Structures are given as C-alpha cells and as structure tokens.
PDB file of C-alpha atoms in Angstrom:
ATOM      1  CA  UNK A 282      12.344  -3.112 -30.098  1.00  0.00           C
ATOM      2  CA  UNK A 283      11.678  -0.043 -27.962  1.00  0.00           C
ATOM      3  CA  UNK A 284       8.127   0.518 -26.778  1.00  0.00           C
ATOM      4  CA  UNK A 285       5.403  -0.824 -24.537  1.00  0.00           C
ATOM      5  CA  UNK A 286       5.437  -4.162 -22.766  1.00  0.00           C
ATOM      6  CA  UNK A 287       2.123  -5.050 -24.416  1.00  0.00           C
ATOM      7  CA  UNK A 288       3.499  -4.473 -27.923  1.00  0.00           C
ATOM      8  CA  UNK A 289       6.713  -6.369 -27.104  1.00  0.00           C
ATOM      9  CA  UNK A 290       4.610  -9.346 -25.950  1.00  0.00           C
ATOM     10  CA  UNK A 291       2.596  -9.266 -29.198  1.00  0.00           C
ATOM     11  CA  UNK A 292       5.778  -9.192 -31.268  1.00  0.00           C
ATOM     12  CA  UNK A 293       7.239 -12.063 -29.244  1.00  0.00           C
ATOM     13  CA  UNK A 294       4.047 -14.083 -29.692  1.00  0.00           C
ATOM     14  CA  UNK A 295       4.045 -13.466 -33.448  1.00  0.00           C
ATOM     15  CA  UNK A 296       7.698 -14.527 -33.673  1.00  0.00           C
ATOM     16  CA  UNK A 297       6.876 -17.754 -31.830  1.00  0.00           C
ATOM     17  CA  UNK A 298       3.925 -18.485 -34.132  1.00  0.00           C
ATOM     18  CA  UNK A 299       6.082 -17.761 -37.169  1.00  0.00           C
ATOM     19  CA  UNK A 300       8.717 -20.175 -35.866  1.00  0.00           C
ATOM     20  CA  UNK A 301       6.163 -22.967 -35.412  1.00  0.00           C
ATOM     21  CA  UNK A 302       4.273 -22.322 -38.661  1.00  0.00           C
ATOM     22  CA  UNK A 303       7.385 -22.117 -40.839  1.00  0.00           C
ATOM     23  CA  UNK A 304       9.456 -24.589 -38.837  1.00  0.00           C
ATOM     24  CA  UNK A 305      12.315 -22.160 -38.521  1.00  0.00           C
ATOM     25  CA  UNK A 306      14.404 -21.249 -35.485  1.00  0.00           C
ATOM     26  CA  UNK A 307      12.823 -18.795 -33.091  1.00  0.00           C
ATOM     27  CA  UNK A 308      13.993 -15.266 -33.825  1.00  0.00           C
ATOM     28  CA  UNK A 309      15.612 -13.444 -30.919  1.00  0.00           C
ATOM     29  CA  UNK A 310      13.764 -10.405 -29.571  1.00  0.00           C
ATOM     30  CA  UNK A 311      15.483  -7.747 -27.502  1.00  0.00           C
ATOM     31  CA  UNK A 312      12.951  -5.319 -26.033  1.00  0.00           C
ATOM     32  CA  UNK A 313      13.436  -2.120 -24.027  1.00  0.00           C
ATOM     33  CA  UNK A 314      10.068  -1.490 -22.455  1.00  0.00           C
ATOM     34  CA  UNK A 315      10.465   1.666 -20.422  1.00  0.00           C
ATOM     35  CA  UNK A 316      12.721   1.008 -17.464  1.00  0.00           C
ATOM     36  CA  UNK A 317      12.982   3.336 -14.499  1.00  0.00           C
ATOM     37  CA  UNK A 318      16.313   5.112 -14.949  1.00  0.00           C
ATOM     38  CA  UNK A 319      18.008   7.024 -12.144  1.00  0.00           C
ATOM     39  CA  UNK A 320      20.693   9.728 -12.036  1.00  0.00           C
ATOM     40  CA  UNK A 321      22.764   9.787  -8.831  1.00  0.00           C
ATOM     41  CA  UNK A 322      24.892  12.776  -7.815  1.00  0.00           C
ATOM     42  CA  UNK A 323      27.048  12.575  -4.698  1.00  0.00           C
ATOM     43  CA  UNK A 324      28.888  15.469  -3.038  1.00  0.00           C
ATOM     44  CA  UNK A 325      31.886  15.096  -5.380  1.00  0.00           C
ATOM     45  CA  UNK A 326      29.785  15.738  -8.505  1.00  0.00           C
ATOM     46  CA  UNK A 327      30.188  19.034 -10.336  1.00  0.00           C
ATOM     47  CA  UNK A 328      26.766  20.750 -10.117  1.00  0.00           C
ATOM     48  CA  UNK A 329      27.110  22.168 -13.646  1.00  0.00           C
ATOM     49  CA  UNK A 330      27.605  18.693 -15.134  1.00  0.00           C
ATOM     50  CA  UNK A 331      24.751  17.253 -13.090  1.00  0.00           C
ATOM     51  CA  UNK A 332      22.485  20.079 -14.238  1.00  0.00           C
ATOM     52  CA  UNK A 333      23.391  19.467 -17.892  1.00  0.00           C
ATOM     53  CA  UNK A 334      22.719  15.736 -17.496  1.00  0.00           C
ATOM     54  CA  UNK A 335      19.387  16.361 -15.771  1.00  0.00           C
ATOM     55  CA  UNK A 336      18.174  18.796 -18.407  1.00  0.00           C
ATOM     56  CA  UNK A 337      19.267  16.526 -21.244  1.00  0.00           C
ATOM     57  CA  UNK A 338      17.743  13.401 -19.726  1.00  0.00           C
ATOM     58  CA  UNK A 339      14.594  14.734 -18.076  1.00  0.00           C
ATOM     59  CA  UNK A 340      13.558  17.428 -20.512  1.00  0.00           C
ATOM     60  CA  UNK A 341      14.872  16.780 -24.015  1.00  0.00           C
ATOM     61  CA  UNK A 342      12.577  14.658 -26.182  1.00  0.00           C
ATOM     62  CA  UNK A 343       9.915  15.575 -23.618  1.00  0.00           C
ATOM     63  CA  UNK A 344      11.333  12.796 -21.446  1.00  0.00           C
ATOM     64  CA  UNK A 345       9.988  10.226 -23.900  1.00  0.00           C
ATOM     65  CA  UNK A 346      13.145   8.254 -24.647  1.00  0.00           C
ATOM     66  CA  UNK A 347      13.673   4.859 -23.102  1.00  0.00           C
ATOM     67  CA  UNK A 348      16.927   6.201 -21.652  1.00  0.00           C
ATOM     68  CA  UNK A 349      15.324   9.231 -19.980  1.00  0.00           C
ATOM     69  CA  UNK A 350      15.971   9.408 -16.271  1.00  0.00           C
ATOM     70  CA  UNK A 351      12.921   9.782 -14.088  1.00  0.00           C
ATOM     71  CA  UNK A 352      14.605   9.941 -10.699  1.00  0.00           C
ATOM     72  CA  UNK A 353      17.439  12.164  -9.497  1.00  0.00           C
ATOM     73  CA  UNK A 354      19.140  11.236  -6.225  1.00  0.00           C
ATOM     74  CA  UNK A 355      21.203  14.130  -4.866  1.00  0.00           C
ATOM     75  CA  UNK A 356      23.457  14.579  -1.860  1.00  0.00           C
ATOM     76  CA  UNK A 357      21.721  16.925   0.585  1.00  0.00           C
ATOM     77  CA  UNK A 358      24.772  19.204   0.655  1.00  0.00           C
ATOM     78  CA  UNK A 359      24.409  20.266  -2.977  1.00  0.00           C
ATOM     79  CA  UNK A 360      20.629  19.941  -3.332  1.00  0.00           C
ATOM     80  CA  UNK A 361      19.763  23.654  -3.063  1.00  0.00           C
ATOM     81  CA  UNK A 362      22.497  24.826  -5.439  1.00  0.00           C
ATOM     82  CA  UNK A 363      21.576  22.163  -7.968  1.00  0.00           C
ATOM     83  CA  UNK A 364      17.863  23.000  -7.708  1.00  0.00           C
ATOM     84  CA  UNK A 365      18.639  26.666  -8.522  1.00  0.00           C
ATOM     85  CA  UNK A 366      20.701  25.615 -11.548  1.00  0.00           C
ATOM     86  CA  UNK A 367      18.021  23.247 -12.820  1.00  0.00           C
ATOM     87  CA  UNK A 368      15.366  25.937 -12.360  1.00  0.00           C
ATOM     88  CA  UNK A 369      17.508  28.324 -14.401  1.00  0.00           C
ATOM     89  CA  UNK A 370      17.882  25.732 -17.150  1.00  0.00           C
ATOM     90  CA  UNK A 371      14.186  24.897 -17.210  1.00  0.00           C
ATOM     91  CA  UNK A 372      13.297  28.612 -17.245  1.00  0.00           C
ATOM     92  CA  UNK A 373      15.416  29.068 -20.370  1.00  0.00           C
ATOM     93  CA  UNK A 374      13.735  26.191 -22.219  1.00  0.00           C
ATOM     94  CA  UNK A 375      11.027  26.934 -24.740  1.00  0.00           C
ATOM     95  CA  UNK A 376       8.152  24.488 -24.305  1.00  0.00           C
ATOM     96  CA  UNK A 377       5.825  24.616 -27.288  1.00  0.00           C
ATOM     97  CA  UNK A 378       3.404  22.634 -29.430  1.00  0.00           C
ATOM     98  CA  UNK A 379       5.393  23.922 -32.420  1.00  0.00           C
ATOM     99  CA  UNK A 380       7.704  20.911 -32.374  1.00  0.00           C
ATOM    100  CA  UNK A 381       8.863  21.575 -35.945  1.00  0.00           C
ATOM    101  CA  UNK A 382      10.104  25.017 -34.925  1.00  0.00           C
ATOM    102  CA  UNK A 383      13.855  24.842 -34.271  1.00  0.00           C
ATOM    103  CA  UNK A 384      13.534  27.190 -31.274  1.00  0.00           C
ATOM    104  CA  UNK A 385      11.321  24.664 -29.435  1.00  0.00           C
ATOM    105  CA  UNK A 386      13.323  22.801 -26.797  1.00  0.00           C
ATOM    106  CA  UNK A 387      10.507  20.596 -25.491  1.00  0.00           C
ATOM    107  CA  UNK A 388       7.534  19.602 -27.617  1.00  0.00           C
ATOM    108  CA  UNK A 389       4.256  17.980 -26.623  1.00  0.00           C
ATOM    109  CA  UNK A 390       3.984  14.490 -25.215  1.00  0.00           C
ATOM    110  CA  UNK A 391       2.785  11.721 -27.507  1.00  0.00           C
ATOM    111  CA  UNK A 392      -0.894  12.314 -26.608  1.00  0.00           C
ATOM    112  CA  UNK A 393      -3.222  14.234 -24.320  1.00  0.00           C
ATOM    113  CA  UNK A 394      -3.756  10.985 -22.428  1.00  0.00           C
ATOM    114  CA  UNK A 395      -0.012  10.777 -21.704  1.00  0.00           C
ATOM    115  CA  UNK A 396       0.043  14.412 -20.567  1.00  0.00           C
ATOM    116  CA  UNK A 397      -3.012  13.850 -18.354  1.00  0.00           C
ATOM    117  CA  UNK A 398      -1.249  10.856 -16.751  1.00  0.00           C
ATOM    118  CA  UNK A 399       1.815  13.044 -16.108  1.00  0.00           C
ATOM    119  CA  UNK A 400      -0.324  15.808 -14.563  1.00  0.00           C
ATOM    120  CA  UNK A 401      -2.179  13.267 -12.402  1.00  0.00           C
ATOM    121  CA  UNK A 402       1.154  11.879 -11.221  1.00  0.00           C
ATOM    122  CA  UNK A 403       2.290  15.410 -10.295  1.00  0.00           C
ATOM    123  CA  UNK A 404      -0.951  15.992  -8.372  1.00  0.00           C
ATOM    124  CA  UNK A 405      -0.376  12.726  -6.499  1.00  0.00           C
ATOM    125  CA  UNK A 406       3.215  13.717  -5.680  1.00  0.00           C
ATOM    126  CA  UNK A 407       2.072  17.073  -4.313  1.00  0.00           C
ATOM    127  CA  UNK A 408      -0.774  15.579  -2.279  1.00  0.00           C
ATOM    128  CA  UNK A 409       1.772  13.128  -0.836  1.00  0.00           C
ATOM    129  CA  UNK A 410       3.979  15.953   0.439  1.00  0.00           C
ATOM    130  CA  UNK A 411       6.447  16.374  -2.437  1.00  0.00           C
ATOM    131  CA  UNK A 412       7.455  19.948  -3.179  1.00  0.00           C
ATOM    132  CA  UNK A 413       8.064  21.301  -6.666  1.00  0.00           C
ATOM    133  CA  UNK A 414      11.561  22.796  -6.836  1.00  0.00           C
ATOM    134  CA  UNK A 415      11.952  23.521 -10.549  1.00  0.00           C
ATOM    135  CA  UNK A 416       9.550  23.899 -13.468  1.00  0.00           C
ATOM    136  CA  UNK A 417       9.644  25.109 -17.043  1.00  0.00           C
ATOM    137  CA  UNK A 418       7.812  28.387 -17.588  1.00  0.00           C
ATOM    138  CA  UNK A 419       4.302  28.292 -19.074  1.00  0.00           C
ATOM    139  CA  UNK A 420       0.997  26.512 -18.763  1.00  0.00           C
ATOM    140  CA  UNK A 421       0.218  22.930 -19.680  1.00  0.00           C
ATOM    141  CA  UNK A 422      -2.280  22.603 -22.506  1.00  0.00           C
ATOM    142  CA  UNK A 423      -3.574  19.369 -24.006  1.00  0.00           C
ATOM    143  CA  UNK A 424      -0.550  17.210 -24.831  1.00  0.00           C
ATOM    144  CA  UNK A 425       1.823  19.994 -23.783  1.00  0.00           C
ATOM    145  CA  UNK A 426       3.403  19.204 -20.421  1.00  0.00           C
ATOM    146  CA  UNK A 427       6.042  21.450 -18.866  1.00  0.00           C
ATOM    147  CA  UNK A 428       8.951  19.547 -17.283  1.00  0.00           C
ATOM    148  CA  UNK A 429       9.222  19.845 -13.518  1.00  0.00           C
ATOM    149  CA  UNK A 430      11.360  18.519 -10.701  1.00  0.00           C
ATOM    150  CA  UNK A 431      10.051  17.552  -7.255  1.00  0.00           C
ATOM    151  CA  UNK A 432      11.755  17.132  -3.914  1.00  0.00           C
ATOM    152  CA  UNK A 433      10.280  13.926  -2.531  1.00  0.00           C
ATOM    153  CA  UNK A 434      11.860  14.502   0.875  1.00  0.00           C
ATOM    154  CA  UNK A 435      11.479  18.239   1.524  1.00  0.00           C
ATOM    155  CA  UNK A 436      12.796  19.657   4.740  1.00  0.00           C
ATOM    156  CA  UNK A 437      10.005  20.865   7.061  1.00  0.00           C
TER     157      UNK A 437
END
C-alpha cells in the first residue's frame, strides 16, 4: 500500500478483524506512508547528473510520489552552479492544469488543500530566513503549485 498513515492503519485494522472473524492467518501489510527522502550531492558529484535527479524527483509527478525527494543536501562548493542549473531546468518546465496535455511537465497537486499546505510551508520557510533559489515560471492557482527550491542556510 502507498498512501496516508491513517488509511494504512484502517487497512491494517480491517485485516486484523478479517483474521479474527474468519479464523485465518493475519495477512501481511507493507505500507509506504510518505517518508522524507533526501538527495545528497558531495563535491565529487557531476552537477548535470544532480540537476537531472533533482528535477526528476522534486518536480515530476508534481512531487507526489512516495519516492520524491524533499530535501537536497549540497556541498557548498557546487551550490551556486547547481542552483543555476536547477533554475534553468525549472524555467523550461511547463506547469499547467492541463495535465492531459502531453506538453505539461508538472500538473496540479491532488487538491487545493494540498497546494495551500505547500504554499503555507513556503511562506514559513521564507519567514524563517530561507531564500528561494529556483522556481518554475508562472503563478500558483488553486491546486496548481509551481515547484521551487530553497536555500535553508543562505549566506548573509
């Protein structure tokens, strides 16, 4: 199962009840409930490969896969070059509500509530001193949320 912790718990509970009611062995449940995945790039990493991995993981599927990375840890020596590359990649992406259109790279999030949570998180990052270093072109609208990358430790 891939989904929310709440739904995984309900499924697990139902499996347990089924086991007791039917006197059968308890079925095994494997659940992926939205871990916090990280990409790490040290100074030996090729910036082009890191950029490709970031764009694929952070932006494709609107970041809504259980395997999507949410954190990028980068060696300070390649941070600026990598930020420029990521900005170039995000600038080239088409973010659109027309998710059935083959030219759309990033479609809307699952709901306006999810997009509002993402925007609130971005506001909290910025009020906490994080600096936006890359963002897809365009304006957020309803469930449409444009991918962005923040530097959580910006130099003064």
